Amino acid sequence: MIEIDNITKIYDGRAAVEAVSMTIESATITAIVGTSGSGKSTLLRMINRLVEPTTGQVRINGEPTAGLPKNALRRRIGYAIQGHGLFPHHTVAKNISAVPRLLGWHKDKIHARVNELLELFSMPPDEFRDRYPAELSGGQQQRVGVARALASRPDLLLMDEPFGALDPIIRTRAQADLHRIQRTLGSTILLVTHDMEEAIQLGDQVAVMDQGQLVQHGTPAEIITNPATEFVAEMVGGVDRPLRLLSLLSVSQILENGTAEGDPLDEKSSLREALSVCLWSGRSALPVERNGSPIGRVTLEAIRSRAEGTHEPG
Amino acid sequence: MPNRIKSVVSGPGLLFASLGLVALFAPFLTLAANRIVAGEGVRVWDVAGPEAIIPGMVGVVIGLALGLPSAWQSVRFTGSLVGIAALVWLLMQGSTSLLEGAGTYARVSLGSGFWCLLAILLLLAADALSSLSPGPKMRSALLAVAIIVSALVLWSGALTDLSIFREYANRQDAFFNAAWRHLGLAFGSLVVAAAIGFPLGVYCHRNQGLRGAVLPVLSFLQTIPSLAMFGIMIPLLAWVGSTIPGARELGVVGIGFLPAFLALVIYSLLPVVANTVAGLEATPILTLDAARGMGMTRHQRLKQIQLPLGLPVMLAGLRIVLVQNIGLAVIAGLIGGGGFGTFVFQGLNQTATDLILLGALPTVILALISAITMDILVELARPNQMRHG
Ligand SMILES: Nc1ncnc2c1ncn2[C@@H]1O[C@H](COP(=O)(O)OP(=O)(O)O)[C@@H](O)[C@H]1O
Ligand SMILES: [Mg+2]
């Protein structure tokens, strides 16, 4: 558990981050979202003390970070940034093993860990270990950057716009990958983004920042249905809000008994997909299946009532 | 048709061949009654009998002709070697035969025709080599072979009849002393400048204020003309030697090795410091941020990231310094600092051209070898960023 306790950073008399407090539960993703200059990076960098707070405290599992030696602290915390920051003169394997080498891990353990991570990121070790960053695609470089940040099994992974340099198609895949890996490893992730879509997709919790202040902190559904300020409402986007809400819910959550005509939908599909199929095929109900066998149906009516946002999602 | 010829014949090759043919008509050697007076030019076909001249001239012409085809760079390179070998052959034959019966004090010197042909053939070699773009290993091998072959030719005594070698023979010991002195001045000042400039560069990189103070001062020192710099050193060190007790006993005097050495060190500092700073700054800012964020200490970042990535730029600074100092060290001859400059200034005093050459030629060759060697080192220092790159 990471506790950020009333933390402030003043630059030249102006607060870049002002009195932010929040608690991050282990094994969750928290997305910090806000416009450029709102203090997201500064907040993130105060956690691994790349920036020293002017006042306030950060505690990791109850232990204040201010009392720890800086470099030892940073070696316990993964750090991945936009544009990856890989070492251009080190191979993929050497890049990934950077922190384990700093920690003095045994050679065999490092070798095995690098292979394990490469496989986790669907990059066959035989093919990729000895490549240099310049020999990788943008998406592969980004994955190596994240693998490097995860290499020493850190308590916490900090990510500053990790997908910012990727084109939209690859970005979607990278986000899905990160989500899968976080669930597999049970990592605690604090991720900075300026993209509300990304925050909602990835975050178990979303923290919205505006001019150095934390204006709202809650689940994606809370942020969408109950924006705390004008600014949050604007970030969430008036027109898209119903669709965003639907994309958070899965078909299984409004499953009804009964049958319907046409091609079935998997129960894990989002309501947004279900809506899109309904409209496209002109049907008012769709059959739903689990592992290929029918389990019920979902109706356009039920989707619509969810989109109106009056129900708190279960 | 003309287009086809153009694509088959290398443009520079054609230029070299035409210039070379013209240069064949210029005086190849000169014959003088003694080492001071100006000599009479002798054209290449007059320097010796036909049995010696014909193979030599044929060699030069073949060499130039091999430089023509644009497609085969290795043939062009071979052509330049054939041409240079023919020039050496003509020198050997010509110097010996011209001196026969010309009197005890007669001297044979290199003429404008020889210099032009040599320059043209070297340009041809450089042109072909730059197209071949050999890797660092191949370049080192070529350099080594060139040095060994030249040394063998010189040691064989085949060229001893040339005036420049007469000058050498008359002061063999002085020549080697001068050579050691020259190397000592150039490399010694490089080592000292690197020992001072490298840490200074690291501190300048870390401290913006220090950089703002140091770099302008070094730039100013760099702009002092070399003669003035050597001139300033004389009274300065003389003063130090006479005021600070014990300094004179340590060899601090106004003229000689020390002032020359110090002047060279001062000139070397700017390239070393500026390139060290530039090299350390070559690391992308994000790479450095990542390194800091993962808990690398400042020392680890310097050693594992910034130095390897900046090494080529830093070595390029040393290359500038070395080549510059080999040239500047000639001026040490003026203030009694020794080195090849001694011969240059003696030669100027005596109007003995070949004595000037005895100082100047080794300096040029030394600078050339150093430049090529340092270029190879710079390339080897470039960190791998591709598996086969
Ligand atoms: N090192 C610094 N010195 C002075 N001001 C800074 C520094 N770093 C950030 N700031 C200022 O703090 C504010 C927040 O910056 P940042 O945390 O980078 O925002 P974000 O990551 O949300 O774009 C900005 O106004 C920025 O100009
Ligand atoms: Mg930022």
XYZ file of C-alpha atoms in Angstrom, chain B:
389
model
C 28.172 7.560 -76.624
C 29.579 10.369 -74.432
C 27.188 9.376 -71.674
C 28.376 5.813 -71.760
C 31.958 6.936 -71.506
C 31.066 9.096 -68.554
C 29.533 6.225 -66.661
C 32.466 3.915 -67.364
C 35.224 6.433 -66.643
C 35.538 7.923 -63.168
C 35.410 11.739 -63.223
C 38.156 12.276 -60.635
C 40.188 9.507 -62.313
C 40.051 11.380 -65.622
C 41.111 14.596 -63.910
C 44.004 12.866 -62.126
C 45.173 11.225 -65.367
C 45.152 14.514 -67.306
C 46.895 16.449 -64.546
C 49.392 13.608 -64.156
C 50.276 13.659 -67.844
C 50.837 17.434 -67.655
C 52.933 17.022 -64.509
C 55.181 14.553 -66.349
C 56.428 17.538 -68.343
C 57.410 19.543 -65.284
C 60.945 19.207 -63.811
C 61.036 15.913 -61.952
C 64.301 16.505 -60.093
C 66.639 19.466 -59.731
C 70.417 19.382 -59.873
C 72.416 22.034 -57.984
C 76.139 22.658 -57.551
C 75.789 22.700 -53.736
C 73.147 22.618 -50.999
C 72.520 26.400 -50.950
C 72.142 27.524 -54.557
C 68.965 26.999 -56.543
C 69.115 23.972 -58.819
C 68.416 23.423 -62.510
C 65.233 21.519 -63.293
C 65.605 18.180 -65.041
C 62.659 16.589 -66.885
C 61.852 13.028 -66.099
C 63.153 11.584 -69.391
C 66.528 13.252 -68.808
C 67.171 12.027 -65.267
C 68.709 8.706 -66.323
C 69.236 6.339 -69.233
C 66.273 4.885 -71.176
C 66.596 1.434 -69.577
C 65.784 3.076 -66.231
C 63.392 5.756 -67.419
C 61.094 3.751 -69.660
C 59.874 1.258 -67.013
C 59.398 4.137 -64.571
C 57.373 6.301 -66.929
C 55.363 3.333 -68.113
C 54.620 2.566 -64.478
C 53.386 6.090 -63.812
C 51.199 6.098 -66.929
C 49.768 2.656 -66.134
C 49.082 3.792 -62.590
C 47.184 6.846 -63.807
C 45.317 4.771 -66.413
C 44.232 2.218 -63.810
C 42.661 5.135 -61.985
C 40.178 5.614 -64.843
C 37.538 2.829 -64.622
C 34.811 3.994 -62.306
C 33.509 0.532 -61.428
C 36.574 -1.114 -59.930
C 37.764 0.839 -56.932
C 40.314 -1.759 -55.913
C 41.864 -1.546 -59.391
C 42.055 2.226 -58.997
C 43.698 1.836 -55.600
C 46.194 -0.625 -57.068
C 46.859 1.926 -59.816
C 47.874 4.534 -57.273
C 50.270 2.046 -55.647
C 51.802 1.131 -59.024
C 52.248 4.835 -59.792
C 53.885 5.591 -56.437
C 56.216 2.607 -56.787
C 57.211 3.899 -60.245
C 57.924 7.341 -58.768
C 60.215 5.805 -56.163
C 61.966 3.799 -58.871
C 62.503 6.978 -60.914
C 63.890 8.761 -57.838
C 66.325 5.930 -57.123
C 67.567 5.753 -60.674
C 67.519 9.496 -61.323
C 69.306 10.677 -58.176
C 72.163 8.241 -58.656
C 72.658 8.862 -62.348
C 72.425 12.679 -62.126
C 75.106 12.819 -59.452
C 77.585 10.843 -61.574
C 80.408 13.226 -62.424
C 78.529 16.271 -61.105
C 81.068 17.118 -58.396
C 81.438 16.422 -54.704
C 79.062 19.103 -53.451
C 76.387 18.584 -56.091
C 72.871 17.940 -54.807
C 69.807 16.321 -56.383
C 66.490 17.557 -54.985
C 62.863 16.749 -55.604
C 61.305 18.862 -58.370
C 57.836 20.250 -58.869
C 56.965 17.428 -61.288
C 57.651 14.826 -58.612
C 55.611 16.645 -55.987
C 52.655 17.089 -58.351
C 52.712 13.442 -59.421
C 52.959 12.301 -55.801
C 50.056 14.522 -54.792
C 47.931 13.314 -57.710
C 48.612 9.637 -56.973
C 47.876 10.119 -53.278
C 44.603 11.829 -54.176
C 43.780 8.896 -56.439
C 44.519 6.497 -53.566
C 42.352 8.538 -51.189
C 39.517 8.743 -53.719
C 39.539 4.982 -54.344
C 39.815 4.213 -50.625
C 36.932 6.453 -49.699
C 34.731 4.545 -52.168
C 35.976 1.225 -50.825
C 35.330 2.529 -47.284
C 37.343 -0.190 -45.529
C 36.467 -0.995 -41.910
C 38.709 -0.035 -39.000
C 40.602 -3.353 -39.093
C 41.338 -3.076 -42.808
C 42.398 0.542 -42.395
C 44.795 -0.346 -39.571
C 46.282 -3.099 -41.732
C 46.711 -0.743 -44.702
C 48.348 1.860 -42.486
C 50.722 -0.712 -40.993
C 51.700 -2.024 -44.436
C 52.258 1.524 -45.719
C 54.505 2.350 -42.761
C 56.499 -0.885 -43.022
C 57.035 -0.596 -46.781
C 58.088 3.073 -46.505
C 60.480 2.225 -43.697
C 62.004 -0.600 -45.753
C 62.498 1.702 -48.741
C 64.180 4.321 -46.558
C 66.386 1.801 -44.742
C 67.414 0.067 -47.947
C 69.513 3.132 -48.754
C 68.060 3.319 -52.254
C 67.289 7.017 -51.880
C 70.445 8.139 -50.066
C 71.623 10.158 -53.058
C 68.755 12.609 -52.686
C 69.726 15.886 -51.070
C 67.228 15.546 -48.225
C 68.877 12.250 -47.232
C 72.284 13.876 -47.419
C 71.017 16.447 -44.929
C 69.776 13.585 -42.799
C 73.051 11.691 -43.027
C 74.924 14.783 -41.837
C 72.840 15.049 -38.659
C 71.574 11.569 -37.957
C 71.850 11.870 -34.172
C 70.283 15.308 -34.153
C 67.423 13.922 -36.268
C 66.518 11.215 -33.795
C 66.867 13.602 -30.886
C 64.546 16.003 -32.670
C 62.104 13.196 -33.411
C 61.944 12.135 -29.754
C 61.621 15.739 -28.669
C 58.829 16.328 -31.149
C 56.962 13.233 -30.038
C 57.554 14.191 -26.423
C 56.152 17.655 -26.995
C 53.097 16.506 -28.955
C 52.140 13.390 -26.979
C 53.344 14.672 -23.618
C 51.239 17.803 -23.873
C 48.322 15.633 -25.021
C 48.612 13.429 -21.946
C 48.887 16.397 -19.586
C 46.022 18.214 -21.318
C 43.861 15.092 -21.085
C 44.761 14.627 -17.412
C 43.686 18.193 -16.656
C 40.982 18.656 -19.271
C 39.039 15.460 -18.756
C 38.193 15.966 -15.045
C 37.681 19.660 -15.766
C 35.223 18.697 -18.509
C 33.344 16.399 -16.122
C 33.066 19.206 -13.553
C 31.991 21.680 -16.232
C 29.311 19.214 -17.295
C 28.013 18.985 -13.737
C 28.306 22.644 -12.891
C 26.724 25.153 -15.254
C 28.456 28.066 -13.466
C 31.915 26.553 -13.754
C 31.299 25.874 -17.445
C 30.316 29.497 -18.025
C 33.592 30.593 -16.484
C 35.982 28.001 -17.902
C 34.998 27.649 -21.552
C 35.275 31.364 -22.468
C 38.724 31.575 -20.875
C 39.920 28.511 -22.778
C 38.413 29.859 -26.003
C 40.274 33.108 -25.472
C 43.574 31.272 -24.908
C 42.924 29.325 -28.095
C 42.711 32.541 -30.119
C 46.204 33.750 -29.107
C 48.405 33.371 -32.205
C 50.935 30.612 -31.716
C 54.005 32.774 -32.156
C 52.676 35.206 -29.552
C 51.856 32.356 -27.174
C 55.358 30.922 -27.413
C 56.660 34.471 -27.057
C 54.651 35.106 -23.895
C 55.959 31.913 -22.321
C 59.572 33.088 -22.488
C 59.403 36.116 -20.127
C 56.738 34.445 -18.029
C 58.798 31.362 -17.251
C 61.985 33.375 -16.989
C 60.278 35.446 -14.318
C 58.969 32.361 -12.514
C 62.439 30.797 -12.681
C 64.122 33.829 -11.177
C 61.566 34.688 -8.487
C 60.388 31.388 -7.102
C 63.162 29.712 -5.130
C 64.112 26.314 -6.473
C 62.142 26.690 -9.687
C 65.226 27.227 -11.807
C 66.814 24.083 -10.392
C 63.714 22.188 -11.525
C 64.318 23.385 -15.061
C 61.958 26.337 -15.160
C 63.698 28.690 -17.550
C 62.459 31.036 -20.258
C 63.609 29.068 -23.261
C 63.723 25.415 -24.127
C 61.369 22.487 -23.686
C 59.181 23.702 -20.844
C 57.736 26.922 -22.320
C 56.972 25.107 -25.574
C 55.358 22.253 -23.687
C 53.228 24.603 -21.598
C 52.070 26.539 -24.647
C 50.957 23.278 -26.261
C 49.097 22.199 -23.118
C 47.262 25.524 -23.041
C 46.223 25.169 -26.676
C 45.026 21.630 -26.016
C 42.709 22.404 -23.136
C 39.804 23.850 -25.106
C 39.316 20.892 -27.478
C 39.662 18.410 -24.613
C 37.298 20.206 -22.221
C 34.752 21.237 -24.858
C 34.593 17.739 -26.355
C 34.364 16.118 -22.935
C 31.382 18.327 -22.118
C 29.820 17.672 -25.540
C 30.428 13.938 -25.174
C 28.813 13.774 -21.753
C 25.896 15.760 -23.085
C 25.392 13.332 -25.983
C 23.291 11.023 -23.784
C 19.582 11.545 -24.540
C 17.847 13.277 -21.644
C 15.245 10.498 -21.338
C 17.944 7.844 -21.136
C 19.510 9.723 -18.267
C 16.163 10.212 -16.558
C 15.526 6.482 -16.777
C 18.983 5.763 -15.358
C 18.376 8.105 -12.440
C 14.899 6.721 -11.879
C 16.139 3.133 -11.640
C 18.591 4.081 -8.900
C 21.937 4.409 -10.656
C 24.344 6.570 -8.684
C 25.957 9.546 -10.385
C 29.154 7.564 -10.729
C 27.325 4.596 -12.279
C 25.545 6.857 -14.744
C 28.840 8.436 -15.748
C 30.652 5.150 -16.130
C 27.951 2.941 -17.635
C 25.977 5.407 -19.718
C 27.546 8.789 -20.364
C 31.157 7.762 -20.934
C 30.469 4.922 -23.379
C 27.999 7.045 -25.327
C 30.277 10.097 -25.304
C 33.620 8.380 -25.909
C 33.716 8.932 -29.695
C 33.157 12.680 -29.256
C 35.768 12.839 -26.513
C 38.304 10.934 -28.616
C 37.568 13.269 -31.516
C 38.741 16.066 -29.199
C 42.002 14.224 -28.563
C 42.414 13.744 -32.309
C 42.132 17.496 -32.874
C 44.653 18.124 -30.111
C 47.162 15.573 -31.344
C 47.174 16.717 -34.956
C 47.233 20.362 -33.889
C 50.101 19.810 -31.453
C 52.243 17.891 -33.923
C 52.018 20.910 -36.214
C 52.411 23.549 -33.504
C 55.395 21.763 -31.974
C 57.404 22.927 -35.000
C 57.315 26.419 -33.524
C 59.072 25.082 -30.419
C 62.166 25.089 -32.624
C 62.109 28.889 -32.453
C 62.437 29.071 -28.678
C 64.937 26.279 -28.293
C 62.313 23.676 -27.467
C 63.744 21.195 -29.960
C 61.756 19.017 -32.288
C 61.597 19.007 -36.074
C 61.149 22.765 -36.003
C 64.871 23.038 -35.290
C 65.648 21.874 -38.845
C 62.949 24.054 -40.352
C 64.334 27.211 -38.786
C 67.987 26.244 -39.435
C 67.050 25.564 -43.036
C 65.281 28.913 -43.340
C 68.369 30.677 -41.976
C 70.677 28.886 -44.380
C 68.206 28.992 -47.312
C 68.757 25.238 -47.488
C 65.419 23.961 -48.817
C 66.187 20.327 -48.174
C 66.994 20.994 -44.538
C 63.592 22.692 -44.202
C 62.059 19.592 -45.760
C 63.941 17.366 -43.326
C 61.965 19.107 -40.589
C 58.679 19.588 -42.405
C 58.184 16.195 -44.080
C 58.410 14.057 -40.935
C 56.028 16.492 -39.226
C 53.448 16.114 -41.991
C 53.815 12.334 -42.038
C 53.514 12.144 -38.246
C 50.371 14.265 -38.301
C 48.895 12.112 -41.069
C 49.601 8.835 -39.266
C 48.170 10.266 -36.035
C 45.032 11.512 -37.769
C 44.390 8.151 -39.428
C 45.093 6.230 -36.215
C 42.824 8.462 -34.153
C 40.054 8.168 -36.752
C 40.293 4.403 -36.435
C 40.154 4.664 -32.640
C 37.152 6.989 -32.773
C 35.357 4.443 -34.913
C 36.286 1.537 -32.652
C 35.086 3.509 -29.633
C 31.633 3.989 -31.112
C 29.380 1.803 -28.974
C 27.490 -0.941 -30.753
C 23.915 0.036 -31.378
C 23.310 -2.636 -33.974
C 24.410 -6.241 -33.855
C 26.354 -5.980 -37.090
C 26.855 -2.255 -37.226
